[in-house]
Amino acid sequence: MIAVVADLVEREMAYTTDSGVYFAVDRLSGYGALVHRSVEDLREGAGARVDVDDDKADPLDFALWKAAKEGEPAWDSPWGPGRPGWHIECVAMSLDLLGDGFDIHGGGDDLIFPHHENERAEALGCGRAFATHWVHNGMVQVGGEKMSKSLGNFTTLGDLLGAWDPRALRLLVLQTHYRRTMEIGSDTLDQAAAALGRLDTFADRATQANLPASVPDPAVVERFRSAMDDDLGTPAAVAVLFDAVRDANRAIDIEDDTGAAALAAAVTTLSSVLGLELGSRGSSVPDPEATEIDGLVADRSAAKAAGEYAEADRIRDALTARGIQLEDNPAGTTWRRS
Ligand SMILES: [Zn+2]
């Protein structure tokens, strides 16, 4: 952090005062580009918030290093004892660990200004390329208000998952575009659970219809793909899935087995892309065999970790004989019925 601040001072993008080191926003062309506002516009907003004891040249200038006041925690620096400003740590870490011009910087949309705008300014001020893409997600709301610890209107994920099928929560998240505000509450979760019920009902119906094996309907897959390619348009992608369920139900009604099979295969494939396991298998109703298999998979992982490879292989072979296929990933082992 000190090296980045020193570089900005050296390049005359920053200046030192009695209270610390500040970034001079008027020395960087394009300040405000991330939040899509002009420097004049931003300055008007900032003017009202200037501290009386501030000795900045411009109300928009922001601290890179704050000189310690009496009794505050402090570290040594070329500008005397103090502490880093808010934004500098993210710039120092991302440029050090990810390098110049890294792909994606994420964050909540409440951080676009000033935090991300200032991170970007600091990196560009050092002559370095910063994030190529910025991905800002909308806030979660309860009853029209931002969910926050300070308002006390928050629900923990644990509480939600205890009361609702986890897949209903996942579907609700997918039905809200990531950049939009998501309303979490009994109403929206009820709606998601009902929608999920339609998917499960279809999956069970397709199983009973005993449809022939088929590749997923290519037109449906293509519509899904283009929805996702448009800024991760999950609400449109979910709509494609529900359209396919409607069409597949009609195909089963008129005994068009070939059409139904291709649509049903698309529903299965696209649901699994979205992380939704459908039908009785996917519901939260306990499945004793699945619990037993989970236990055996965990035993095998433990055996592998302990170097007992013969035992690990024995468990795998026993599962294979039962028609269970294992897949080892960096994150762990998953299984499916073949
Ligand atoms: Zn940050």
Short mmCIF file of C-alpha atoms in Angstrom, two decimals, residues 66-212:
data_model
loop_
_atom_site.label_atom_id
_atom_site.label_comp_id
_atom_site.label_asym_id
_atom_site.label_seq_id
_atom_site.Cartn_x
_atom_site.Cartn_y
_atom_site.Cartn_z
CA LYS A 66 -4.37 9.42 6.83
CA ALA A 67 -2.03 10.94 9.41
CA ALA A 68 -2.72 9.49 12.86
CA LYS A 69 -4.58 11.59 15.35
CA GLU A 70 -3.94 11.31 19.09
CA GLY A 71 -4.70 7.77 20.31
CA GLU A 72 -5.45 6.28 16.87
CA PRO A 73 -3.78 3.07 15.68
CA ALA A 74 -0.87 3.96 13.39
CA TRP A 75 1.88 2.51 11.21
CA ASP A 76 5.10 4.19 10.07
CA SER A 77 5.26 5.59 6.56
CA PRO A 78 7.29 8.10 4.52
CA TRP A 79 4.52 10.60 5.44
CA GLY A 80 4.70 9.97 9.17
CA PRO A 81 2.68 7.61 11.34
CA GLY A 82 -0.83 6.93 10.07
CA ARG A 83 -3.10 4.46 8.33
CA PRO A 84 -4.09 3.65 4.75
CA GLY A 85 -7.13 5.23 3.12
CA TRP A 86 -10.20 3.13 2.36
CA HIS A 87 -9.55 2.20 -1.28
CA ILE A 88 -5.81 1.62 -1.45
CA GLU A 89 -5.81 -1.88 0.04
CA CYS A 90 -8.02 -3.28 -2.74
CA VAL A 91 -5.79 -1.76 -5.43
CA ALA A 92 -2.59 -3.02 -3.81
CA MET A 93 -4.00 -6.53 -3.40
CA SER A 94 -5.63 -6.90 -6.81
CA LEU A 95 -2.70 -5.55 -8.82
CA ASP A 96 -0.27 -7.64 -6.80
CA LEU A 97 -2.23 -10.91 -6.86
CA LEU A 98 -4.15 -10.66 -10.15
CA GLY A 99 -1.89 -8.37 -12.16
CA ASP A 100 -2.66 -5.53 -14.54
CA GLY A 101 -5.86 -5.66 -16.57
CA PHE A 102 -7.43 -8.55 -14.62
CA ASP A 103 -10.78 -9.79 -15.92
CA ILE A 104 -13.54 -9.04 -13.44
CA HIS A 105 -14.05 -6.86 -10.37
CA GLY A 106 -17.27 -7.62 -8.54
CA GLY A 107 -19.16 -5.98 -5.73
CA GLY A 108 -22.48 -4.61 -4.57
CA ASP A 109 -23.86 -1.64 -6.52
CA ASP A 110 -23.64 0.46 -3.35
CA LEU A 111 -19.84 0.38 -3.77
CA ILE A 112 -19.63 1.87 -7.26
CA PHE A 113 -19.09 5.34 -5.85
CA PRO A 114 -16.87 6.34 -4.25
CA HIS A 115 -15.10 3.03 -3.51
CA HIS A 116 -14.73 1.44 -6.95
CA GLU A 117 -14.40 4.74 -8.78
CA ASN A 118 -11.50 5.58 -6.47
CA GLU A 119 -9.87 2.14 -6.76
CA ARG A 120 -9.91 2.58 -10.51
CA ALA A 121 -8.52 6.13 -10.24
CA GLU A 122 -5.63 4.94 -8.06
CA ALA A 123 -4.63 2.15 -10.45
CA LEU A 124 -4.95 4.33 -13.56
CA GLY A 125 -3.05 7.08 -11.75
CA CYS A 126 -0.15 4.62 -11.40
CA GLY A 127 -0.31 3.99 -15.16
CA ARG A 128 -1.67 0.48 -14.60
CA ALA A 129 -4.63 -1.17 -16.32
CA PHE A 130 -7.32 -2.12 -13.81
CA ALA A 131 -10.43 -4.34 -14.07
CA THR A 132 -11.53 -5.11 -17.64
CA HIS A 133 -15.14 -5.74 -16.53
CA TRP A 134 -17.04 -4.49 -13.52
CA VAL A 135 -19.88 -6.66 -12.26
CA HIS A 136 -22.14 -4.94 -9.74
CA ASN A 137 -24.98 -6.81 -8.12
CA GLY A 138 -28.20 -5.28 -6.80
CA MET A 139 -29.12 -5.33 -3.14
CA VAL A 140 -31.37 -7.80 -1.35
CA GLN A 141 -34.50 -6.13 -0.01
CA VAL A 142 -37.08 -7.01 2.58
CA GLY A 143 -40.41 -5.20 2.34
CA GLY A 144 -38.91 -2.62 -0.02
CA GLU A 145 -35.98 -1.82 2.31
CA LYS A 146 -32.36 -2.84 1.86
CA MET A 147 -31.60 -5.87 4.03
CA SER A 148 -28.94 -4.81 6.49
CA LYS A 149 -27.53 -5.63 9.84
CA SER A 150 -28.07 -2.09 11.09
CA LEU A 151 -31.79 -2.12 10.18
CA GLY A 152 -32.16 -5.51 11.86
CA ASN A 153 -34.40 -6.71 9.00
CA PHE A 154 -32.12 -9.53 7.90
CA THR A 155 -32.82 -13.24 7.60
CA THR A 156 -29.90 -15.62 7.63
CA LEU A 157 -29.42 -18.12 4.84
CA GLY A 158 -29.60 -20.85 7.48
CA ASP A 159 -33.08 -19.72 8.56
CA LEU A 160 -34.31 -19.56 4.96
CA LEU A 161 -32.94 -22.98 4.11
CA GLY A 162 -34.59 -24.43 7.21
CA ALA A 163 -37.99 -23.17 6.09
CA TRP A 164 -37.84 -23.49 2.30
CA ASP A 165 -36.64 -25.94 -0.30
CA PRO A 166 -33.12 -24.67 -1.10
CA ARG A 167 -33.99 -24.94 -4.79
CA ALA A 168 -36.83 -22.42 -4.35
CA LEU A 169 -34.34 -19.88 -3.04
CA ARG A 170 -31.99 -20.65 -5.92
CA LEU A 171 -34.82 -20.22 -8.43
CA LEU A 172 -35.81 -16.90 -6.84
CA VAL A 173 -32.24 -15.65 -7.16
CA LEU A 174 -32.11 -16.77 -10.80
CA GLN A 175 -35.44 -15.10 -11.59
CA THR A 176 -33.96 -11.77 -10.52
CA HIS A 177 -31.29 -10.34 -12.80
CA TYR A 178 -28.09 -9.95 -10.78
CA ARG A 179 -28.01 -6.19 -11.33
CA ARG A 180 -31.53 -5.71 -10.01
CA THR A 181 -32.84 -5.47 -6.49
CA MET A 182 -34.10 -8.79 -5.17
CA GLU A 183 -37.06 -8.86 -2.82
CA ILE A 184 -36.79 -11.75 -0.36
CA GLY A 185 -39.92 -12.61 1.61
CA SER A 186 -42.66 -15.17 2.05
CA ASP A 187 -44.48 -13.90 -1.06
CA THR A 188 -41.57 -14.15 -3.46
CA LEU A 189 -40.39 -17.45 -1.94
CA ASP A 190 -43.93 -18.88 -2.18
CA GLN A 191 -44.05 -17.95 -5.85
CA ALA A 192 -40.65 -19.53 -6.48
CA ALA A 193 -41.68 -22.69 -4.61
CA ALA A 194 -44.85 -22.94 -6.73
CA ALA A 195 -42.84 -22.49 -9.93
CA LEU A 196 -40.42 -25.16 -8.76
CA GLY A 197 -43.39 -27.45 -8.13
CA ARG A 198 -44.33 -27.13 -11.81
CA LEU A 199 -40.82 -28.21 -12.81
CA ASP A 200 -40.85 -31.19 -10.42
CA THR A 201 -44.31 -32.27 -11.57
CA PHE A 202 -43.14 -32.18 -15.16
CA ALA A 203 -39.97 -34.15 -14.39
CA ASP A 204 -42.01 -36.90 -12.70
CA ARG A 205 -44.48 -36.94 -15.60
CA ALA A 206 -41.64 -37.24 -18.12
CA THR A 207 -40.19 -40.18 -16.17
CA GLN A 208 -43.57 -41.95 -16.15
CA ALA A 209 -44.05 -41.28 -19.89
CA ASN A 210 -40.99 -43.49 -20.46
CA LEU A 211 -39.73 -41.30 -23.32
CA PRO A 212 -36.97 -42.52 -25.66
#
